[in-house]
Amino acid sequence: MLALSVPPINLYVLAWVGLIPLFMSLEKPSDSGFSEGFVAGLVFNAGTVYWLALNTGTYFLIAMATMLATVLILATGWGTAAMLFRLIYKKNRMLAWFSIPFSWVTFEGWVSHLGEIGFPWPLLALTQSEFEPALQIMEYTGIWGTSFWVAALNLLLFFGWKSSGFRKRIFLTALLIWIVIPYVALKRAYRFYEADLPMINVQCSQGNIDPLDKWMSDPHISWNLYDSLSRIDYYDGLDLLVWPETALPMNLPVMSRYSRLISDLSQQLDCNIITGASARQEYGGRSRPLNSAYLITPEKGIADRGAKVFLVPFGERVPFQAIIPALGKLNFGQAEFLPDLQQNIFKISTGTEICRFPVLICYESSFSGISRSAVLKGSNFLVTISNDGWYGTSSEPHQIAALSRFRCIETRRSMARAANTGISFIADPLGRIISSTGLETAGTNTSSVPLVSNITFYTKYGSWFLVVTTLIYGLCLSAVLVTRSKF
């Protein structure tokens, strides 16, 4: 039921009861509870991130091994959480049930904060990507608040169903209050529609070029496509054109012909352009590639550049090279990119306003902290460029598009997302998609969205909710050491 709740199926109501079968099995487990949690985690995570095995950007056996390892590690986390639940349950049943939402957020959150191998993907919050009220909680708690809401809702429904009499009325009352909370957050979010905010006119282009063919073909094919898309749907007053990750398969500053062409295009259209392209830098005695984004302006041509800071582990770079440099010599089929040293904030003028934005490149958009950091540096807009063509028509493009939308809600920033094969969209500060382009189609989408300078509670205080839930869960575990009786 949980796996059917995540994109692209999006049967989010199933997630409200999807944990109840696990709760029932943990009341009378066959052993320590580990196996029940492990099997549940195996099914959910395999059903969610199966697409790791379909990565055409590496060898099939490596893609399959990556998927199996990821699913097994995550399922082991589920099993460990279930085992700890049983440990608390044997001492204090009420405390064990109370600890469930806190344990859930603790395990999800810290798996997402494992540095170079962090994986903030198969989260309970992802099951609610089409239930807008639950998403609006993220403005205050980050993504972890929505995961907590789902876990607690399952718990309240479980006890409301199995209780009777006065206890049943208590749980049903708590359930009603719990359901109202997201709608309060949604009503509060409407203030961004009522405010008189400056606007940015933006267009995203989606070329739909096979990622392997793009690098093997003449780069002029890619150039002609994006040049045509930008000219066909252009209109006066457009502030920003966004092209996808590596839309131009080349080291742009070195390829003087294309740097001149794109500068001329920006000048002719009187519009700023963001495009993905490659770059190279000397490091460790050899030239290394960077996955880069370039800003082209009518006045300066190529005016600024930034590169991807958080690279896909084993897909773009073998992790932990700062500790063991020799790991960089291993060949798993990865490009072995060099990470940028710091996040760049691009600036363009939109009439009377200055628009400041990071360019989140593909996988970076799944991390809450990266967009939060950009907003703390003054960003009032978000741009994401991506190339999800490696995963075809699987669930991956739908899931990363949903995760990107969550960044809008957490920071209350509008976003323009351009993806090579889709899904490209323009979203407002509520995470609502204003215009989009479907999967594996070529085209553009254009819209006007607000530039917001407000700092949300989550942006100001970061992962405070994760820290609090972790501390409470730690207290629950500590309590079993001194609790002797069952309740």
Short mmCIF file of C-alpha atoms in Angstrom, two decimals:
data_model
loop_
_atom_site.label_atom_id
_atom_site.label_comp_id
_atom_site.label_asym_id
_atom_site.label_seq_id
_atom_site.Cartn_x
_atom_site.Cartn_y
_atom_site.Cartn_z
CA MET A 1 0.00 0.00 0.00
CA LEU A 2 2.85 2.39 0.76
CA ALA A 3 4.57 1.63 -2.54
CA LEU A 4 1.32 2.35 -4.40
CA SER A 5 1.14 5.74 -2.68
CA VAL A 6 4.35 7.19 -4.15
CA PRO A 7 4.58 8.75 -7.63
CA PRO A 8 3.55 8.04 -10.27
CA ILE A 9 0.60 6.00 -8.90
CA ASN A 10 -0.09 8.45 -6.06
CA LEU A 11 -2.83 6.56 -4.18
CA TYR A 12 -1.95 8.64 -1.12
CA VAL A 13 -4.95 7.48 0.95
CA LEU A 14 -3.41 3.98 1.11
CA ALA A 15 -0.44 5.43 3.01
CA TRP A 16 -2.79 6.52 5.80
CA VAL A 17 -3.40 2.84 6.64
CA GLY A 18 -0.32 1.29 5.01
CA LEU A 19 1.53 0.82 8.31
CA ILE A 20 -1.35 -0.85 10.14
CA PRO A 21 -0.55 -4.40 8.92
CA LEU A 22 3.00 -3.91 10.26
CA PHE A 23 1.63 -2.68 13.60
CA MET A 24 -0.57 -5.77 13.82
CA SER A 25 2.32 -8.13 13.11
CA LEU A 26 4.57 -6.40 15.66
CA GLU A 27 2.07 -7.02 18.47
CA LYS A 28 2.84 -10.75 18.25
CA PRO A 29 6.04 -11.12 16.22
CA SER A 30 7.52 -14.47 15.23
CA ASP A 31 10.84 -13.47 16.81
CA SER A 32 12.44 -10.18 17.85
CA GLY A 33 10.36 -8.17 15.35
CA PHE A 34 13.31 -7.63 13.02
CA SER A 35 11.97 -9.95 10.31
CA GLU A 36 8.56 -8.22 10.21
CA GLY A 37 10.16 -4.79 9.82
CA PHE A 38 12.73 -6.06 7.33
CA VAL A 39 10.13 -7.66 5.04
CA ALA A 40 7.92 -4.55 5.15
CA GLY A 41 10.94 -2.36 4.35
CA LEU A 42 12.01 -4.71 1.57
CA VAL A 43 8.63 -4.48 -0.18
CA PHE A 44 8.25 -0.71 0.18
CA ASN A 45 11.79 0.23 -0.82
CA ALA A 46 11.98 -2.24 -3.70
CA GLY A 47 8.65 -0.95 -4.99
CA THR A 48 9.84 2.64 -4.70
CA VAL A 49 13.46 2.65 -5.96
CA TYR A 50 13.44 -0.37 -8.29
CA TRP A 51 14.44 2.05 -11.05
CA LEU A 52 18.03 2.10 -9.75
CA ALA A 53 18.45 -1.18 -11.62
CA LEU A 54 17.34 0.47 -14.89
CA ASN A 55 20.13 3.07 -15.04
CA THR A 56 21.42 3.03 -18.61
CA GLY A 57 24.32 5.28 -17.63
CA THR A 58 26.32 2.41 -16.12
CA TYR A 59 26.84 -1.32 -16.53
CA PHE A 60 23.74 -3.46 -15.93
CA LEU A 61 25.33 -5.57 -13.19
CA ILE A 62 26.49 -2.45 -11.34
CA ALA A 63 23.02 -0.89 -11.64
CA MET A 64 21.42 -4.07 -10.32
CA ALA A 65 23.93 -4.36 -7.46
CA THR A 66 23.31 -0.71 -6.55
CA MET A 67 19.55 -1.28 -6.37
CA LEU A 68 19.87 -4.48 -4.30
CA ALA A 69 22.37 -2.93 -1.89
CA THR A 70 20.24 0.18 -1.43
CA VAL A 71 17.04 -1.79 -0.79
CA LEU A 72 18.75 -4.19 1.62
CA ILE A 73 20.37 -1.39 3.61
CA LEU A 74 17.09 0.53 3.89
CA ALA A 75 15.15 -2.63 4.77
CA THR A 76 17.70 -3.35 7.49
CA GLY A 77 16.90 0.08 8.93
CA TRP A 78 13.21 -0.84 9.02
CA GLY A 79 14.07 -4.15 10.69
CA THR A 80 16.24 -2.44 13.29
CA ALA A 81 13.47 0.06 14.09
CA ALA A 82 10.98 -2.80 14.50
CA MET A 83 13.38 -4.66 16.78
CA LEU A 84 13.83 -1.57 18.95
CA PHE A 85 10.05 -1.16 19.07
CA ARG A 86 9.77 -4.67 20.48
CA LEU A 87 12.50 -3.90 23.00
CA ILE A 88 10.47 -0.95 24.31
CA TYR A 89 7.20 -2.89 23.99
CA LYS A 90 8.36 -5.60 26.38
CA LYS A 91 8.90 -2.99 29.09
CA ASN A 92 6.22 -0.39 28.38
CA ARG A 93 3.60 -0.90 25.68
CA MET A 94 2.20 2.63 25.76
CA LEU A 95 5.67 4.09 25.40
CA ALA A 96 6.42 1.74 22.49
CA TRP A 97 3.38 2.86 20.51
CA PHE A 98 4.04 6.51 21.37
CA SER A 99 7.61 6.21 20.03
CA ILE A 100 6.64 5.05 16.52
CA PRO A 101 6.32 8.44 14.71
CA PHE A 102 9.49 9.65 16.43
CA SER A 103 11.45 6.55 15.48
CA TRP A 104 10.22 6.81 11.90
CA VAL A 105 11.45 10.36 11.46
CA THR A 106 14.71 9.54 13.24
CA PHE A 107 15.59 6.70 10.89
CA GLU A 108 14.44 8.55 7.75
CA GLY A 109 16.18 11.74 8.75
CA TRP A 110 19.59 10.41 9.60
CA VAL A 111 19.73 8.16 6.53
CA SER A 112 19.29 11.42 4.62
CA HIS A 113 22.17 13.04 6.52
CA LEU A 114 24.91 10.51 5.78
CA GLY A 115 27.07 12.96 3.86
CA GLU A 116 28.16 11.71 0.47
CA ILE A 117 25.96 8.60 0.71
CA GLY A 118 22.86 10.31 2.10
CA PHE A 119 19.67 9.16 0.38
CA PRO A 120 16.59 11.32 1.16
CA TRP A 121 14.32 9.51 -1.25
CA PRO A 122 11.94 6.67 -0.17
CA LEU A 123 10.28 8.76 2.54
CA LEU A 124 6.77 8.59 3.97
CA ALA A 125 6.38 12.22 2.91
CA LEU A 126 6.75 11.13 -0.72
CA THR A 127 3.51 9.16 -0.42
CA GLN A 128 1.63 12.47 0.04
CA SER A 129 2.94 14.26 -3.04
CA GLU A 130 -0.62 14.64 -4.38
CA PHE A 131 -2.27 15.48 -1.03
CA GLU A 132 -1.53 19.17 -0.89
CA PRO A 133 -2.60 19.95 2.72
CA ALA A 134 -0.12 17.48 4.25
CA LEU A 135 2.69 18.98 2.20
CA GLN A 136 2.17 22.50 3.55
CA ILE A 137 3.40 21.38 6.98
CA MET A 138 6.90 21.42 5.45
CA GLU A 139 7.03 25.22 5.73
CA TYR A 140 7.48 24.74 9.47
CA THR A 141 9.08 21.31 9.91
CA GLY A 142 10.72 20.48 6.62
CA ILE A 143 9.91 17.21 4.90
CA TRP A 144 10.12 15.35 8.23
CA GLY A 145 6.89 16.89 9.52
CA THR A 146 4.89 15.28 6.72
CA SER A 147 6.48 11.88 7.37
CA PHE A 148 5.63 12.29 11.06
CA TRP A 149 2.04 13.23 10.19
CA VAL A 150 1.58 10.07 8.09
CA ALA A 151 3.08 7.74 10.72
CA ALA A 152 0.99 9.29 13.51
CA LEU A 153 -2.17 9.15 11.38
CA ASN A 154 -1.65 5.40 10.91
CA LEU A 155 -1.23 5.03 14.66
CA LEU A 156 -4.39 6.98 15.49
CA LEU A 157 -6.44 5.01 12.95
CA PHE A 158 -5.04 1.75 14.33
CA PHE A 159 -6.00 2.54 17.92
CA GLY A 160 -9.30 4.11 16.88
CA TRP A 161 -10.17 0.85 15.14
CA LYS A 162 -9.11 -1.55 17.90
CA SER A 163 -10.33 0.49 20.91
CA SER A 164 -13.84 0.67 22.31
CA GLY A 165 -15.92 2.87 24.56
CA PHE A 166 -14.35 5.98 26.06
CA ARG A 167 -10.87 5.18 24.71
CA LYS A 168 -12.28 4.96 21.19
CA ARG A 169 -13.83 8.42 21.52
CA ILE A 170 -10.51 9.82 22.72
CA PHE A 171 -8.63 8.40 19.74
CA LEU A 172 -11.29 9.52 17.26
CA THR A 173 -11.17 13.04 18.68
CA ALA A 174 -7.37 13.08 18.40
CA LEU A 175 -7.71 11.74 14.87
CA LEU A 176 -10.06 14.56 13.89
CA ILE A 177 -7.70 17.18 15.31
CA TRP A 178 -4.76 15.56 13.52
CA ILE A 179 -6.53 15.66 10.17
CA VAL A 180 -7.38 19.36 10.61
CA ILE A 181 -3.72 20.39 11.10
CA PRO A 182 -2.72 20.15 7.40
CA TYR A 183 -5.73 22.22 6.34
CA VAL A 184 -4.74 24.94 8.79
CA ALA A 185 -1.25 24.94 7.23
CA LEU A 186 -2.81 25.13 3.75
CA LYS A 187 -5.03 28.07 4.70
CA ARG A 188 -2.01 29.84 6.15
CA ALA A 189 -0.12 29.26 2.88
CA TYR A 190 -2.74 31.20 0.89
CA ARG A 191 -1.15 34.42 2.17
CA PHE A 192 1.29 34.16 -0.77
CA TYR A 193 -1.64 34.54 -3.18
CA GLU A 194 -2.94 37.55 -1.32
CA ALA A 195 0.41 39.39 -1.18
CA ASP A 196 1.50 41.88 -3.84
CA LEU A 197 4.77 40.24 -4.89
CA PRO A 198 7.16 40.97 -7.79
CA MET A 199 6.97 38.43 -10.60
CA ILE A 200 9.43 36.64 -12.87
CA ASN A 201 8.53 35.50 -16.38
CA VAL A 202 10.27 32.21 -17.04
CA GLN A 203 10.31 29.49 -19.69
CA CYS A 204 11.64 25.91 -19.45
CA SER A 205 12.75 23.98 -22.52
CA GLN A 206 12.67 20.19 -22.79
CA GLY A 207 14.53 18.70 -25.74
CA ASN A 208 13.83 15.00 -25.10
CA ILE A 209 17.18 13.76 -26.40
CA ASP A 210 18.47 10.32 -25.48
CA PRO A 211 21.31 10.99 -22.99
CA LEU A 212 23.68 8.53 -24.66
CA ASP A 213 22.95 9.68 -28.21
CA LYS A 214 23.45 13.30 -27.16
CA TRP A 215 27.12 12.78 -26.35
CA MET A 216 27.79 10.57 -29.38
CA SER A 217 26.15 12.89 -31.92
CA ASP A 218 27.20 16.22 -33.39
CA PRO A 219 26.60 18.88 -30.66
CA HIS A 220 24.99 21.06 -33.28
CA ILE A 221 21.94 18.76 -33.14
CA SER A 222 21.38 19.70 -29.50
CA TRP A 223 22.07 23.35 -30.22
CA ASN A 224 19.58 23.52 -33.10
CA LEU A 225 16.87 21.91 -31.01
CA TYR A 226 17.16 24.23 -28.02
CA ASP A 227 17.69 27.28 -30.20
CA SER A 228 14.47 26.44 -32.08
CA LEU A 229 12.45 25.71 -28.93
CA SER A 230 13.51 29.01 -27.39
CA ARG A 231 12.64 31.05 -30.48
CA ILE A 232 9.30 29.42 -31.24
CA ASP A 233 7.65 30.09 -27.89
CA TYR A 234 9.49 33.28 -26.95
CA TYR A 235 7.53 36.42 -26.07
CA ASP A 236 8.56 39.97 -25.17
CA GLY A 237 9.15 40.43 -21.48
CA LEU A 238 10.53 36.97 -20.81
CA ASP A 239 13.14 37.23 -18.04
CA LEU A 240 14.72 33.78 -18.00
CA LEU A 241 15.07 30.78 -20.31
CA VAL A 242 16.06 27.53 -18.57
CA TRP A 243 17.62 24.66 -20.50
CA PRO A 244 18.23 21.23 -18.89
CA GLU A 245 21.31 19.58 -17.40
CA THR A 246 23.99 19.22 -20.11
CA ALA A 247 21.57 20.59 -22.71
CA LEU A 248 24.77 21.51 -24.58
CA PRO A 249 27.06 18.42 -24.50
CA MET A 250 30.33 20.33 -24.51
CA ASN A 251 32.80 22.40 -22.51
CA LEU A 252 31.00 25.63 -23.35
CA PRO A 253 33.73 28.28 -22.77
CA VAL A 254 36.21 26.27 -24.86
CA MET A 255 33.76 25.78 -27.74
CA SER A 256 33.92 29.39 -28.91
CA ARG A 257 31.42 28.81 -31.73
CA TYR A 258 28.66 27.78 -29.32
CA SER A 259 29.53 30.30 -26.65
CA ARG A 260 29.14 32.96 -29.36
CA LEU A 261 25.88 31.44 -30.63
CA ILE A 262 24.24 31.32 -27.22
CA SER A 263 25.44 34.82 -26.40
CA ASP A 264 23.91 36.05 -29.66
CA LEU A 265 20.65 34.23 -28.86
CA SER A 266 20.47 35.89 -25.44
CA GLN A 267 21.09 39.29 -27.02
CA GLN A 268 18.59 38.80 -29.85
CA LEU A 269 15.84 37.68 -27.46
CA ASP A 270 16.91 40.19 -24.79
CA CYS A 271 16.58 37.40 -22.26
CA ASN A 272 18.82 35.65 -19.74
CA ILE A 273 19.56 31.96 -20.29
CA ILE A 274 20.55 29.17 -17.89
CA THR A 275 21.93 26.07 -19.54
CA GLY A 276 23.62 22.93 -18.39
CA ALA A 277 26.96 22.10 -20.01
CA SER A 278 30.30 20.63 -19.08
CA ALA A 279 33.46 22.27 -17.77
CA ARG A 280 36.93 21.02 -16.93
CA GLN A 281 39.38 21.87 -14.19
CA GLU A 282 42.89 20.79 -13.34
CA TYR A 283 43.04 18.78 -10.12
CA GLY A 284 45.59 16.30 -8.86
CA GLY A 285 47.69 16.60 -11.98
CA ARG A 286 44.91 15.81 -14.44
CA SER A 287 41.94 17.48 -16.10
CA ARG A 288 38.64 16.60 -14.42
CA PRO A 289 35.07 17.27 -15.65
CA LEU A 290 32.49 19.31 -13.74
CA ASN A 291 28.73 19.06 -14.17
CA SER A 292 28.05 22.76 -14.65
CA ALA A 293 25.38 25.39 -15.16
CA TYR A 294 26.06 28.63 -17.07
CA LEU A 295 24.31 31.99 -16.98
CA ILE A 296 24.24 33.87 -20.25
CA THR A 297 23.05 37.49 -20.24
CA PRO A 298 22.34 39.91 -23.12
CA GLU A 299 24.99 42.33 -21.82
CA LYS A 300 27.87 39.99 -20.94
CA GLY A 301 27.34 36.72 -22.78
CA ILE A 302 28.61 33.97 -20.46
CA ALA A 303 28.36 35.91 -17.21
CA ASP A 304 28.60 33.25 -14.49
CA ARG A 305 29.08 29.54 -13.89
CA GLY A 306 28.45 27.10 -11.06
CA ALA A 307 28.88 23.35 -10.80
CA LYS A 308 27.19 20.50 -9.00
CA VAL A 309 28.34 20.24 -5.38
CA PHE A 310 26.56 17.04 -4.30
CA LEU A 311 27.34 14.32 -6.82
CA VAL A 312 25.44 11.05 -7.19
CA PRO A 313 27.44 8.43 -5.23
CA PHE A 314 28.93 5.80 -7.57
CA GLY A 315 26.99 7.30 -10.51
CA GLU A 316 28.96 10.54 -10.82
CA ARG A 317 31.70 10.04 -8.25
CA VAL A 318 32.97 7.34 -5.90
CA PRO A 319 32.37 8.75 -2.39
CA PHE A 320 34.88 9.28 0.44
CA GLN A 321 37.78 10.26 -1.81
CA ALA A 322 38.67 13.01 0.66
CA ILE A 323 39.55 10.21 3.09
CA ILE A 324 40.88 7.62 0.62
CA PRO A 325 42.01 9.35 -2.62
CA ALA A 326 42.71 6.00 -4.31
CA LEU A 327 38.95 5.39 -4.54
CA GLY A 328 38.88 7.80 -7.46
CA LYS A 329 40.72 5.24 -9.56
CA LEU A 330 37.90 2.70 -9.29
CA ASN A 331 35.80 2.36 -12.44
CA PHE A 332 32.09 1.66 -11.99
CA GLY A 333 31.16 3.33 -15.24
CA GLN A 334 30.81 6.72 -13.53
CA ALA A 335 31.92 10.00 -15.11
CA GLU A 336 34.04 10.77 -12.00
CA PHE A 337 33.12 14.44 -11.85
CA LEU A 338 34.90 16.92 -9.64
CA PRO A 339 32.50 18.55 -7.14
CA ASP A 340 32.34 22.32 -6.93
CA LEU A 341 33.71 23.78 -3.71
CA GLN A 342 30.65 25.89 -2.89
CA GLN A 343 27.16 26.66 -4.07
CA ASN A 344 26.87 29.56 -6.50
CA ILE A 345 24.02 32.08 -6.39
CA PHE A 346 23.18 33.54 -9.81
CA LYS A 347 21.74 37.04 -10.22
CA ILE A 348 19.63 38.56 -12.98
CA SER A 349 17.56 41.71 -13.28
CA THR A 350 13.79 41.41 -13.79
CA GLY A 351 12.84 45.03 -14.29
CA THR A 352 12.94 46.70 -10.88
CA GLU A 353 13.84 43.51 -9.01
CA ILE A 354 17.01 41.45 -8.67
CA CYS A 355 16.30 37.74 -8.93
CA ARG A 356 18.78 35.55 -7.01
CA PHE A 357 18.74 31.79 -7.41
CA PRO A 358 20.83 28.64 -7.13
CA VAL A 359 20.83 26.07 -9.91
CA LEU A 360 20.14 22.70 -8.30
CA ILE A 361 21.47 20.07 -10.67
CA CYS A 362 19.40 16.87 -10.74
CA TYR A 363 20.02 14.87 -7.52
CA GLU A 364 20.73 18.03 -5.54
CA SER A 365 17.03 18.91 -5.64
CA SER A 366 16.22 15.96 -3.36
CA PHE A 367 18.16 17.52 -0.46
CA SER A 368 16.32 20.04 1.71
CA GLY A 369 19.50 21.55 3.10
CA ILE A 370 20.87 22.62 -0.29
CA SER A 371 17.90 24.84 -1.21
CA ARG A 372 17.69 26.09 2.39
CA SER A 373 21.34 27.16 2.24
CA ALA A 374 20.68 29.06 -1.00
CA VAL A 375 17.73 30.93 0.52
CA LEU A 376 19.81 31.88 3.55
CA LYS A 377 22.29 33.38 1.08
CA GLY A 378 19.56 35.62 -0.34
CA SER A 379 17.85 33.53 -3.04
CA ASN A 380 14.27 34.51 -3.84
CA PHE A 381 13.79 31.90 -6.59
CA LEU A 382 14.89 28.31 -7.29
CA VAL A 383 16.06 26.76 -10.55
CA THR A 384 16.54 23.03 -11.13
CA ILE A 385 18.05 21.43 -14.21
CA SER A 386 18.01 17.68 -14.65
CA ASN A 387 18.55 14.76 -16.99
CA ASP A 388 16.37 11.83 -15.96
CA GLY A 389 16.59 10.15 -19.34
CA TRP A 390 18.85 7.44 -17.85
CA TYR A 391 15.73 5.93 -16.22
CA GLY A 392 13.32 6.08 -19.18
CA THR A 393 9.63 6.00 -18.29
CA SER A 394 10.14 4.44 -14.86
CA SER A 395 8.97 6.02 -11.59
CA GLU A 396 12.21 7.99 -11.11
CA PRO A 397 11.31 11.12 -13.16
CA HIS A 398 7.97 11.40 -11.34
CA GLN A 399 9.53 10.97 -7.91
CA ILE A 400 12.36 13.47 -8.33
CA ALA A 401 9.88 16.00 -9.72
CA ALA A 402 7.81 15.57 -6.53
CA LEU A 403 10.88 15.93 -4.31
CA SER A 404 11.79 19.12 -6.19
CA ARG A 405 8.35 20.56 -5.47
CA PHE A 406 8.91 19.95 -1.75
CA ARG A 407 11.80 22.44 -1.88
CA CYS A 408 9.29 25.14 -2.97
CA ILE A 409 7.10 24.50 0.07
CA GLU A 410 9.92 24.31 2.61
CA THR A 411 11.37 27.65 1.52
CA ARG A 412 8.25 29.22 -0.06
CA ARG A 413 10.12 29.90 -3.26
CA SER A 414 8.85 29.50 -6.81
CA MET A 415 10.81 27.10 -8.99
CA ALA A 416 11.60 26.54 -12.66
CA ARG A 417 12.63 22.96 -13.44
CA ALA A 418 13.96 21.97 -16.87
CA ALA A 419 14.61 18.27 -17.48
CA ASN A 420 15.99 16.74 -20.66
CA THR A 421 13.27 14.11 -21.08
CA GLY A 422 10.89 15.42 -18.41
CA ILE A 423 9.28 16.25 -16.17
CA SER A 424 9.81 20.00 -16.67
CA PHE A 425 7.61 22.42 -14.74
CA ILE A 426 7.18 25.85 -13.21
CA ALA A 427 5.82 25.81 -9.64
CA ASP A 428 4.66 28.48 -7.20
CA PRO A 429 5.57 28.89 -3.49
CA LEU A 430 2.87 26.37 -2.50
CA GLY A 431 4.51 23.71 -4.66
CA ARG A 432 1.65 23.86 -7.14
CA ILE A 433 2.67 23.19 -10.73
CA ILE A 434 1.54 26.15 -12.85
CA SER A 435 2.69 24.72 -16.18
CA SER A 436 4.51 21.52 -17.13
CA THR A 437 5.76 19.35 -19.97
CA GLY A 438 5.00 15.64 -20.00
CA LEU A 439 7.49 12.79 -19.92
CA GLU A 440 9.47 12.00 -23.10
CA THR A 441 8.07 14.86 -25.16
CA ALA A 442 9.83 17.88 -26.62
CA GLY A 443 8.43 21.31 -25.86
CA THR A 444 8.40 24.30 -23.57
CA ASN A 445 6.32 25.62 -20.69
CA THR A 446 6.06 29.25 -19.71
CA SER A 447 4.60 31.07 -16.73
CA SER A 448 4.88 34.04 -14.38
CA VAL A 449 5.51 33.22 -10.72
CA PRO A 450 6.22 35.37 -7.65
CA LEU A 451 9.61 36.20 -6.21
CA VAL A 452 9.42 35.71 -2.44
CA SER A 453 11.87 37.09 0.11
CA ASN A 454 10.15 35.83 3.29
CA ILE A 455 12.15 33.43 5.46
CA THR A 456 10.10 30.42 6.56
CA PHE A 457 10.33 28.81 9.98
CA TYR A 458 12.05 25.78 8.44
CA THR A 459 14.52 27.94 6.52
CA LYS A 460 15.44 29.85 9.68
CA TYR A 461 15.79 26.87 12.01
CA GLY A 462 16.64 24.03 9.63
CA SER A 463 16.24 20.44 10.79
CA TRP A 464 14.98 21.41 14.25
CA PHE A 465 12.06 18.97 13.94
CA LEU A 466 14.39 16.08 13.15
CA VAL A 467 16.57 16.96 16.15
CA VAL A 468 13.56 17.15 18.50
CA THR A 469 12.08 13.85 17.30
CA THR A 470 15.47 12.17 17.62
CA LEU A 471 15.86 13.40 21.19
CA ILE A 472 12.37 12.20 22.14
CA TYR A 473 13.02 8.81 20.54
CA GLY A 474 16.32 8.61 22.40
CA LEU A 475 14.47 9.27 25.67
CA CYS A 476 12.01 6.49 24.84
CA LEU A 477 14.88 4.06 24.33
CA SER A 478 16.57 5.25 27.49
CA ALA A 479 13.36 4.79 29.46
CA VAL A 480 13.33 1.01 28.85
CA LEU A 481 16.48 0.76 30.93
CA VAL A 482 14.63 1.92 34.04
CA THR A 483 11.05 0.79 33.33
CA ARG A 484 10.17 -2.53 34.98
CA SER A 485 6.44 -2.93 34.61
CA LYS A 486 4.19 -3.26 31.60
CA PHE A 487 1.37 -0.84 30.92
#
